[in-house]
mmCIF file of C-alpha atoms in Angstrom:
data_model
loop_
_atom_site.group_PDB
_atom_site.id
_atom_site.type_symbol
_atom_site.label_atom_id
_atom_site.label_comp_id
_atom_site.label_asym_id
_atom_site.label_seq_id
_atom_site.Cartn_x
_atom_site.Cartn_y
_atom_site.Cartn_z
ATOM 1 C CA UNK A 41 262.666 119.257 -209.723
ATOM 2 C CA UNK A 42 261.297 116.971 -212.422
ATOM 3 C CA UNK A 43 263.335 113.899 -213.264
ATOM 4 C CA UNK A 44 261.892 113.943 -216.780
ATOM 5 C CA UNK A 45 263.781 115.558 -219.624
ATOM 6 C CA UNK A 46 261.967 116.608 -222.801
ATOM 7 C CA UNK A 47 263.771 117.333 -226.035
ATOM 8 C CA UNK A 48 262.584 120.240 -228.145
ATOM 9 C CA UNK A 49 260.605 119.258 -231.255
ATOM 10 C CA UNK A 50 262.482 119.272 -234.543
ATOM 11 C CA UNK A 51 262.076 122.323 -236.743
ATOM 12 C CA UNK A 52 261.880 120.012 -239.783
ATOM 13 C CA UNK A 53 258.264 119.374 -240.893
ATOM 14 C CA UNK A 54 257.216 115.806 -240.195
ATOM 15 C CA UNK A 55 256.251 113.607 -243.137
ATOM 16 C CA UNK A 56 252.535 113.798 -243.722
ATOM 17 C CA UNK A 57 249.993 112.647 -246.256
ATOM 18 C CA UNK A 58 247.452 114.345 -248.443
ATOM 19 C CA UNK A 59 244.786 112.453 -246.514
ATOM 20 C CA UNK A 60 245.904 113.885 -243.177
ATOM 21 C CA UNK A 61 246.359 117.356 -244.646
ATOM 22 C CA UNK A 62 242.848 117.261 -246.049
ATOM 23 C CA UNK A 63 241.434 116.040 -242.761
ATOM 24 C CA UNK A 64 242.975 119.019 -240.959
ATOM 25 C CA UNK A 65 241.477 121.568 -243.351
ATOM 26 C CA UNK A 66 238.807 123.613 -241.602
ATOM 27 C CA UNK A 67 240.181 122.867 -238.137
ATOM 28 C CA UNK A 68 239.452 125.087 -235.147
ATOM 29 C CA UNK A 69 241.463 125.947 -232.051
ATOM 30 C CA UNK A 70 240.679 126.959 -228.472
ATOM 31 C CA UNK A 71 242.152 129.858 -226.479
ATOM 32 C CA UNK A 72 241.502 131.713 -223.236
ATOM 33 C CA UNK A 73 241.737 135.472 -222.703
ATOM 34 C CA UNK A 74 244.942 135.133 -220.678
ATOM 35 C CA UNK A 75 246.615 132.968 -223.344
ATOM 36 C CA UNK A 76 245.341 135.159 -226.176
ATOM 37 C CA UNK A 77 247.035 138.156 -224.549
ATOM 38 C CA UNK A 78 250.389 136.509 -225.210
ATOM 39 C CA UNK A 79 249.772 136.353 -228.968
ATOM 40 C CA UNK A 80 250.702 139.596 -230.683
ATOM 41 C CA UNK A 81 248.807 138.802 -233.891
ATOM 42 C CA UNK A 82 246.867 135.589 -234.569
ATOM 43 C CA UNK A 83 247.332 136.136 -238.299
ATOM 44 C CA UNK A 84 250.956 135.074 -237.935
ATOM 45 C CA UNK A 85 249.878 131.728 -236.459
ATOM 46 C CA UNK A 86 246.539 130.637 -237.857
ATOM 47 C CA UNK A 87 245.171 129.975 -241.321
ATOM 48 C CA UNK A 88 242.732 132.638 -242.558
ATOM 49 C CA UNK A 89 239.180 132.031 -241.419
ATOM 50 C CA UNK A 90 240.107 129.578 -238.642
ATOM 51 C CA UNK A 91 237.353 129.284 -236.043
ATOM 52 C CA UNK A 92 238.703 130.289 -232.631
ATOM 53 C CA UNK A 93 236.799 129.113 -229.571
ATOM 54 C CA UNK A 94 237.232 131.234 -226.455
ATOM 55 C CA UNK A 95 236.990 129.143 -223.300
ATOM 56 C CA UNK A 96 235.120 130.855 -220.477
ATOM 57 C CA UNK A 97 236.725 129.671 -217.256
ATOM 58 C CA UNK A 98 234.840 130.336 -214.030
ATOM 59 C CA UNK A 99 235.930 133.701 -212.634
ATOM 60 C CA UNK A 100 236.798 135.285 -215.982
ATOM 61 C CA UNK A 101 234.926 138.600 -216.303
ATOM 62 C CA UNK A 102 232.582 138.836 -219.269
ATOM 63 C CA UNK A 103 234.368 142.082 -220.167
ATOM 64 C CA UNK A 104 237.589 140.116 -220.790
ATOM 65 C CA UNK A 105 235.740 137.530 -222.849
ATOM 66 C CA UNK A 106 234.079 140.133 -225.065
ATOM 67 C CA UNK A 107 237.299 142.116 -225.493
ATOM 68 C CA UNK A 108 239.141 138.968 -226.567
ATOM 69 C CA UNK A 109 236.342 138.067 -228.981
ATOM 70 C CA UNK A 110 236.363 141.551 -230.470
ATOM 71 C CA UNK A 111 240.144 141.553 -230.937
ATOM 72 C CA UNK A 112 240.318 138.099 -232.591
ATOM 73 C CA UNK A 113 237.314 138.801 -234.822
ATOM 74 C CA UNK A 114 238.959 142.048 -235.956
ATOM 75 C CA UNK A 115 241.968 140.012 -237.064
ATOM 76 C CA UNK A 116 239.719 138.123 -239.471
ATOM 77 C CA UNK A 117 238.804 134.935 -237.614
ATOM 78 C CA UNK A 118 235.492 133.302 -236.810
ATOM 79 C CA UNK A 119 234.993 133.479 -233.068
ATOM 80 C CA UNK A 120 232.952 131.063 -230.964
ATOM 81 C CA UNK A 121 232.842 131.903 -227.236
ATOM 82 C CA UNK A 122 231.794 129.344 -224.653
ATOM 83 C CA UNK A 123 228.482 129.759 -222.839
ATOM 84 C CA UNK A 124 228.902 127.593 -219.688
ATOM 85 C CA UNK A 125 225.456 127.065 -218.153
ATOM 86 C CA UNK A 126 226.597 126.546 -214.560
ATOM 87 C CA UNK A 127 228.297 129.927 -214.219
ATOM 88 C CA UNK A 128 225.463 131.961 -215.772
ATOM 89 C CA UNK A 129 223.239 133.455 -213.076
ATOM 90 C CA UNK A 130 219.926 133.682 -214.932
ATOM 91 C CA UNK A 131 218.204 134.383 -218.247
ATOM 92 C CA UNK A 132 218.848 138.111 -217.961
ATOM 93 C CA UNK A 133 222.575 137.466 -217.617
ATOM 94 C CA UNK A 134 222.508 135.126 -220.596
ATOM 95 C CA UNK A 135 220.668 137.736 -222.637
ATOM 96 C CA UNK A 136 223.222 140.361 -221.644
ATOM 97 C CA UNK A 137 226.149 138.146 -222.665
ATOM 98 C CA UNK A 138 224.563 137.399 -226.037
ATOM 99 C CA UNK A 139 223.838 141.099 -226.647
ATOM 100 C CA UNK A 140 227.370 142.137 -225.692
ATOM 101 C CA UNK A 141 229.065 139.554 -227.884
ATOM 102 C CA UNK A 142 226.793 140.462 -230.775
ATOM 103 C CA UNK A 143 226.795 144.237 -230.334
ATOM 104 C CA UNK A 144 230.423 144.792 -229.333
ATOM 105 C CA UNK A 145 232.196 142.034 -231.269
ATOM 106 C CA UNK A 146 229.799 140.982 -234.036
ATOM 107 C CA UNK A 147 229.636 137.415 -232.710
ATOM 108 C CA UNK A 148 226.790 135.116 -233.773
ATOM 109 C CA UNK A 149 228.268 131.743 -232.758
ATOM 110 C CA UNK A 150 228.540 129.923 -229.462
ATOM 111 C CA UNK A 151 229.571 126.650 -227.850
ATOM 112 C CA UNK A 152 226.770 125.830 -225.430
ATOM 113 C CA UNK A 153 227.842 123.527 -222.604
ATOM 114 C CA UNK A 154 227.309 122.760 -218.930
ATOM 115 C CA UNK A 155 230.685 124.143 -217.870
ATOM 116 C CA UNK A 156 233.548 122.993 -215.698
ATOM 117 C CA UNK A 157 232.068 123.589 -212.240
ATOM 118 C CA UNK A 158 230.363 120.784 -210.355
ATOM 119 C CA UNK A 159 227.462 122.802 -208.941
ATOM 120 C CA UNK A 160 225.374 125.478 -210.683
ATOM 121 C CA UNK A 161 225.965 129.034 -209.484
ATOM 122 C CA UNK A 162 222.617 130.223 -210.758
ATOM 123 C CA UNK A 163 219.486 129.123 -212.566
ATOM 124 C CA UNK A 164 221.066 126.814 -215.155
ATOM 125 C CA UNK A 165 222.518 123.343 -214.822
ATOM 126 C CA UNK A 166 223.007 122.208 -218.428
ATOM 127 C CA UNK A 167 223.253 123.310 -222.047
ATOM 128 C CA UNK A 168 219.705 122.264 -222.846
ATOM 129 C CA UNK A 169 218.313 124.822 -220.414
ATOM 130 C CA UNK A 170 220.302 127.567 -222.133
ATOM 131 C CA UNK A 171 219.087 126.547 -225.580
ATOM 132 C CA UNK A 172 215.520 126.226 -224.331
ATOM 133 C CA UNK A 173 215.402 129.919 -223.366
ATOM 134 C CA UNK A 174 215.129 130.730 -227.060
ATOM 135 C CA UNK A 175 217.521 133.652 -226.590
ATOM 136 C CA UNK A 176 220.070 132.415 -229.133
ATOM 137 C CA UNK A 177 217.405 132.014 -231.803
ATOM 138 C CA UNK A 178 215.869 135.366 -230.920
ATOM 139 C CA UNK A 179 219.266 137.036 -231.357
ATOM 140 C CA UNK A 180 219.763 135.336 -234.704
ATOM 141 C CA UNK A 181 222.825 133.278 -233.785
ATOM 142 C CA UNK A 182 223.853 131.431 -236.932
ATOM 143 C CA UNK A 183 225.880 128.578 -235.442
ATOM 144 C CA UNK A 184 225.486 126.718 -232.154
ATOM 145 C CA UNK A 185 227.789 123.902 -231.098
ATOM 146 C CA UNK A 186 227.144 121.517 -228.216
ATOM 147 C CA UNK A 187 229.452 119.252 -226.233
ATOM 148 C CA UNK A 188 230.117 115.607 -226.996
ATOM 149 C CA UNK A 189 231.871 112.911 -224.965
ATOM 150 C CA UNK A 190 233.174 109.970 -227.039
ATOM 151 C CA UNK A 191 234.383 108.238 -223.877
ATOM 152 C CA UNK A 192 231.452 109.169 -221.666
ATOM 153 C CA UNK A 193 231.401 111.640 -218.796
ATOM 154 C CA UNK A 194 231.425 110.599 -215.155
ATOM 155 C CA UNK A 195 229.971 113.938 -214.052
ATOM 156 C CA UNK A 196 226.900 113.313 -216.212
ATOM 157 C CA UNK A 197 226.745 109.522 -215.837
ATOM 158 C CA UNK A 198 228.305 108.611 -212.463
ATOM 159 C CA UNK A 199 227.453 104.944 -213.005
ATOM 160 C CA UNK A 200 229.829 104.755 -215.973
ATOM 161 C CA UNK A 201 227.061 104.302 -218.543
ATOM 162 C CA UNK A 202 226.272 106.721 -221.348
ATOM 163 C CA UNK A 203 222.541 106.945 -220.655
ATOM 164 C CA UNK A 204 222.305 110.609 -219.686
ATOM 165 C CA UNK A 205 224.857 111.709 -222.273
ATOM 166 C CA UNK A 206 222.896 109.896 -224.981
ATOM 167 C CA UNK A 207 219.579 111.359 -223.809
ATOM 168 C CA UNK A 208 221.102 114.837 -223.962
ATOM 169 C CA UNK A 209 222.345 114.309 -227.513
ATOM 170 C CA UNK A 210 218.909 113.134 -228.610
ATOM 171 C CA UNK A 211 217.414 116.316 -227.121
ATOM 172 C CA UNK A 212 220.009 118.430 -228.929
ATOM 173 C CA UNK A 213 219.284 116.606 -232.174
ATOM 174 C CA UNK A 214 215.608 117.469 -231.783
ATOM 175 C CA UNK A 215 216.530 121.076 -231.020
ATOM 176 C CA UNK A 216 218.623 121.236 -234.198
ATOM 177 C CA UNK A 217 215.536 120.240 -236.162
ATOM 178 C CA UNK A 218 213.641 123.293 -234.914
ATOM 179 C CA UNK A 219 216.342 125.973 -235.020
ATOM 180 C CA UNK A 220 217.656 127.862 -238.027
ATOM 181 C CA UNK A 221 221.177 127.833 -236.586
ATOM 182 C CA UNK A 222 223.745 125.370 -237.866
ATOM 183 C CA UNK A 223 224.624 122.883 -235.158
ATOM 184 C CA UNK A 224 227.508 120.505 -234.526
ATOM 185 C CA UNK A 225 228.959 118.440 -231.709
ATOM 186 C CA UNK A 226 232.372 119.549 -230.413
ATOM 187 C CA UNK A 227 233.997 116.862 -228.289
ATOM 188 C CA UNK A 228 236.373 116.459 -225.416
ATOM 189 C CA UNK A 229 239.901 115.563 -226.547
ATOM 190 C CA UNK A 230 240.827 111.892 -226.969
ATOM 191 C CA UNK A 231 244.065 110.056 -227.648
ATOM 192 C CA UNK A 232 242.874 106.917 -229.435
ATOM 193 C CA UNK A 233 241.021 106.618 -232.734
ATOM 194 C CA UNK A 234 239.155 103.328 -232.373
ATOM 195 C CA UNK A 235 236.818 104.427 -229.526
ATOM 196 C CA UNK A 236 236.100 107.663 -231.394
ATOM 197 C CA UNK A 237 235.224 105.778 -234.579
ATOM 198 C CA UNK A 238 232.923 103.414 -232.681
ATOM 199 C CA UNK A 239 231.218 106.320 -230.896
ATOM 200 C CA UNK A 240 230.746 108.341 -234.078
ATOM 201 C CA UNK A 241 229.255 105.361 -235.898
ATOM 202 C CA UNK A 242 226.928 104.691 -232.960
ATOM 203 C CA UNK A 243 225.627 108.263 -233.235
ATOM 204 C CA UNK A 244 224.361 107.603 -236.741
ATOM 205 C CA UNK A 245 222.881 104.256 -235.692
ATOM 206 C CA UNK A 246 220.954 106.076 -232.949
ATOM 207 C CA UNK A 247 219.603 108.767 -235.265
ATOM 208 C CA UNK A 248 222.034 111.558 -234.336
ATOM 209 C CA UNK A 249 223.109 113.208 -237.588
ATOM 210 C CA UNK A 250 224.818 116.295 -236.181
ATOM 211 C CA UNK A 251 228.335 116.686 -237.620
ATOM 212 C CA UNK A 252 231.179 116.059 -235.182
ATOM 213 C CA UNK A 253 234.165 118.309 -234.559
ATOM 214 C CA UNK A 254 236.545 115.931 -232.839
ATOM 215 C CA UNK A 255 238.690 117.210 -229.981
ATOM 216 C CA UNK A 256 242.419 116.591 -230.395
ATOM 217 C CA UNK A 257 245.159 117.644 -227.964
ATOM 218 C CA UNK A 258 247.996 119.498 -229.651
ATOM 219 C CA UNK A 259 251.703 118.785 -229.089
ATOM 220 C CA UNK A 260 252.761 118.957 -225.446
ATOM 221 C CA UNK A 261 254.971 117.395 -222.817
ATOM 222 C CA UNK A 262 253.634 114.063 -221.681
ATOM 223 C CA UNK A 263 253.329 115.167 -218.053
ATOM 224 C CA UNK A 264 251.261 118.206 -219.156
ATOM 225 C CA UNK A 265 248.868 116.063 -221.151
ATOM 226 C CA UNK A 266 248.374 113.550 -218.368
ATOM 227 C CA UNK A 267 247.593 116.370 -215.941
ATOM 228 C CA UNK A 268 244.962 117.882 -218.241
ATOM 229 C CA UNK A 269 243.548 114.472 -219.201
ATOM 230 C CA UNK A 270 242.960 113.499 -215.572
ATOM 231 C CA UNK A 271 241.497 116.913 -214.710
ATOM 232 C CA UNK A 272 239.133 116.817 -217.703
ATOM 233 C CA UNK A 273 237.962 113.277 -217.118
ATOM 234 C CA UNK A 274 239.362 111.752 -220.290
ATOM 235 C CA UNK A 275 238.317 108.115 -220.446
ATOM 236 C CA UNK A 276 239.996 104.886 -221.566
ATOM 237 C CA UNK A 277 242.146 106.560 -224.243
ATOM 238 C CA UNK A 278 244.263 107.914 -221.384
ATOM 239 C CA UNK A 279 245.951 104.505 -221.585
ATOM 240 C CA UNK A 280 247.741 105.719 -224.728
ATOM 241 C CA UNK A 281 249.600 108.269 -222.606
ATOM 242 C CA UNK A 282 250.149 105.824 -219.764
ATOM 243 C CA UNK A 283 251.655 103.276 -222.149
ATOM 244 C CA UNK A 284 253.883 105.954 -223.638
ATOM 245 C CA UNK A 285 255.074 106.917 -220.164
ATOM 246 C CA UNK A 286 256.349 103.358 -219.690
ATOM 247 C CA UNK A 287 258.427 103.497 -222.871
ATOM 248 C CA UNK A 288 261.697 105.242 -222.043
ATOM 249 C CA UNK A 289 262.454 105.793 -225.744
ATOM 250 C CA UNK A 290 259.237 107.802 -226.099
ATOM 251 C CA UNK A 291 259.183 109.371 -222.663
ATOM 252 C CA UNK A 292 261.804 111.951 -223.583
ATOM 253 C CA UNK A 293 259.923 113.078 -226.701
ATOM 254 C CA UNK A 294 257.008 115.527 -226.714
ATOM 255 C CA UNK A 295 253.676 113.931 -227.586
ATOM 256 C CA UNK A 296 252.142 114.802 -230.946
ATOM 257 C CA UNK A 297 248.712 113.660 -232.151
ATOM 258 C CA UNK A 298 249.992 112.317 -235.489
ATOM 259 C CA UNK A 299 248.901 108.713 -234.928
ATOM 260 C CA UNK A 300 245.326 109.403 -233.823
ATOM 261 C CA UNK A 301 244.801 112.049 -236.522
ATOM 262 C CA UNK A 302 246.238 109.818 -239.266
ATOM 263 C CA UNK A 303 243.966 106.927 -238.255
ATOM 264 C CA UNK A 304 240.862 109.129 -238.150
ATOM 265 C CA UNK A 305 241.820 110.717 -241.467
ATOM 266 C CA UNK A 306 242.221 107.312 -243.105
ATOM 267 C CA UNK A 307 238.837 106.194 -241.813
ATOM 268 C CA UNK A 308 237.228 109.381 -243.122
ATOM 269 C CA UNK A 309 238.848 108.882 -246.536
ATOM 270 C CA UNK A 310 237.521 105.331 -246.722
ATOM 271 C CA UNK A 311 234.102 106.313 -245.344
ATOM 272 C CA UNK A 312 233.125 109.772 -246.691
ATOM 273 C CA UNK A 313 229.876 109.764 -244.692
ATOM 274 C CA UNK A 314 231.799 109.367 -241.410
ATOM 275 C CA UNK A 315 230.318 111.737 -238.821
ATOM 276 C CA UNK A 316 233.532 113.677 -238.145
ATOM 277 C CA UNK A 317 233.438 116.934 -240.105
ATOM 278 C CA UNK A 318 236.416 118.782 -238.615
ATOM 279 C CA UNK A 319 239.194 118.711 -236.019
ATOM 280 C CA UNK A 320 239.068 120.947 -232.943
ATOM 281 C CA UNK A 321 242.486 121.495 -231.393
ATOM 282 C CA UNK A 322 243.216 122.001 -227.705
ATOM 283 C CA UNK A 323 246.633 123.737 -227.546
ATOM 284 C CA UNK A 324 247.632 122.248 -224.208
ATOM 285 C CA UNK A 325 251.323 122.699 -225.006
ATOM 286 C CA UNK A 326 250.874 126.264 -226.243
ATOM 287 C CA UNK A 327 249.130 127.958 -229.155
ATOM 288 C CA UNK A 328 252.294 128.345 -231.224
ATOM 289 C CA UNK A 329 253.291 124.693 -230.838
ATOM 290 C CA UNK A 330 249.870 123.567 -232.031
ATOM 291 C CA UNK A 331 249.732 126.103 -234.867
ATOM 292 C CA UNK A 332 253.204 125.029 -236.026
ATOM 293 C CA UNK A 333 252.179 121.360 -235.930
ATOM 294 C CA UNK A 334 249.150 122.068 -238.146
ATOM 295 C CA UNK A 335 251.144 124.233 -240.551
ATOM 296 C CA UNK A 336 253.792 121.531 -240.953
ATOM 297 C CA UNK A 337 251.194 118.879 -241.727
ATOM 298 C CA UNK A 338 249.054 120.938 -244.078
ATOM 299 C CA UNK A 339 251.960 122.335 -246.063
ATOM 300 C CA UNK A 340 251.254 125.925 -245.048
ATOM 301 C CA UNK A 341 254.342 126.528 -242.903
ATOM 302 C CA UNK A 342 256.388 128.155 -245.676
ATOM 303 C CA UNK A 343 253.494 130.314 -246.867
ATOM 304 C CA UNK A 344 252.805 131.453 -243.300
ATOM 305 C CA UNK A 345 256.466 132.385 -242.804
ATOM 306 C CA UNK A 346 256.322 134.793 -245.726
ATOM 307 C CA UNK A 347 253.235 136.666 -244.500
#
């Protein structure tokens, strides 16, 4: 039995600002087939046109992925399935996935990434190898996103540097210059604004001009967030959660990303050329909790309730 007690969030919308509301416009959210099954109709939760990423966890049949994509697209949302390199057997399999998403669900977008397994199960080890097949361009995919790591990635750079991560982003920048697809960097979630701002500014200094869709964890119990943060290799910003865990007055309250979002929004307002283009939400505490948080802070809660 847990010794922690978490109070339910208030139903009253939290105070927000026009700056934060504007920053959240155009946000995206991530789901999995098994979590999507629990949502009767995404139109009751999400703003029209929201981009919905579908995470492809190792072991999930492609049939489930395509069915989920087809269902969410039919409800009027942009759908971006994951293409994890390390669980794709070979180029023929990749071509089949692309054809099925396109033919059965009308999908022409994808998040191209290495994937969450440590060792490749087939011919591919990283996102660059998938892009280099030319299969996405051949199929006419209109938007391709790639992964970003504001706090580094120990799987890619075991020595703690950012050398390999930076080399990969430079390759992806060069690829964006030769593809007709729109490209962007979608990042791992972080809990602190200052490292994100420094990383995003360093991208521009190093000639990376791809827009950034910054990963933000939605409202959740503190113990849930810490579990996911450790499992996903979140870097130094994990200290925000650790510090919160030491504060008894905050320990009993669910975490919300208001502080980090407000700080990033303020920086964007003061620096319009800031690399962050949009927010990508990880609903670690549930899709409804995250959707409600966004609706409260963008002033769309009442309108959504009358749909």
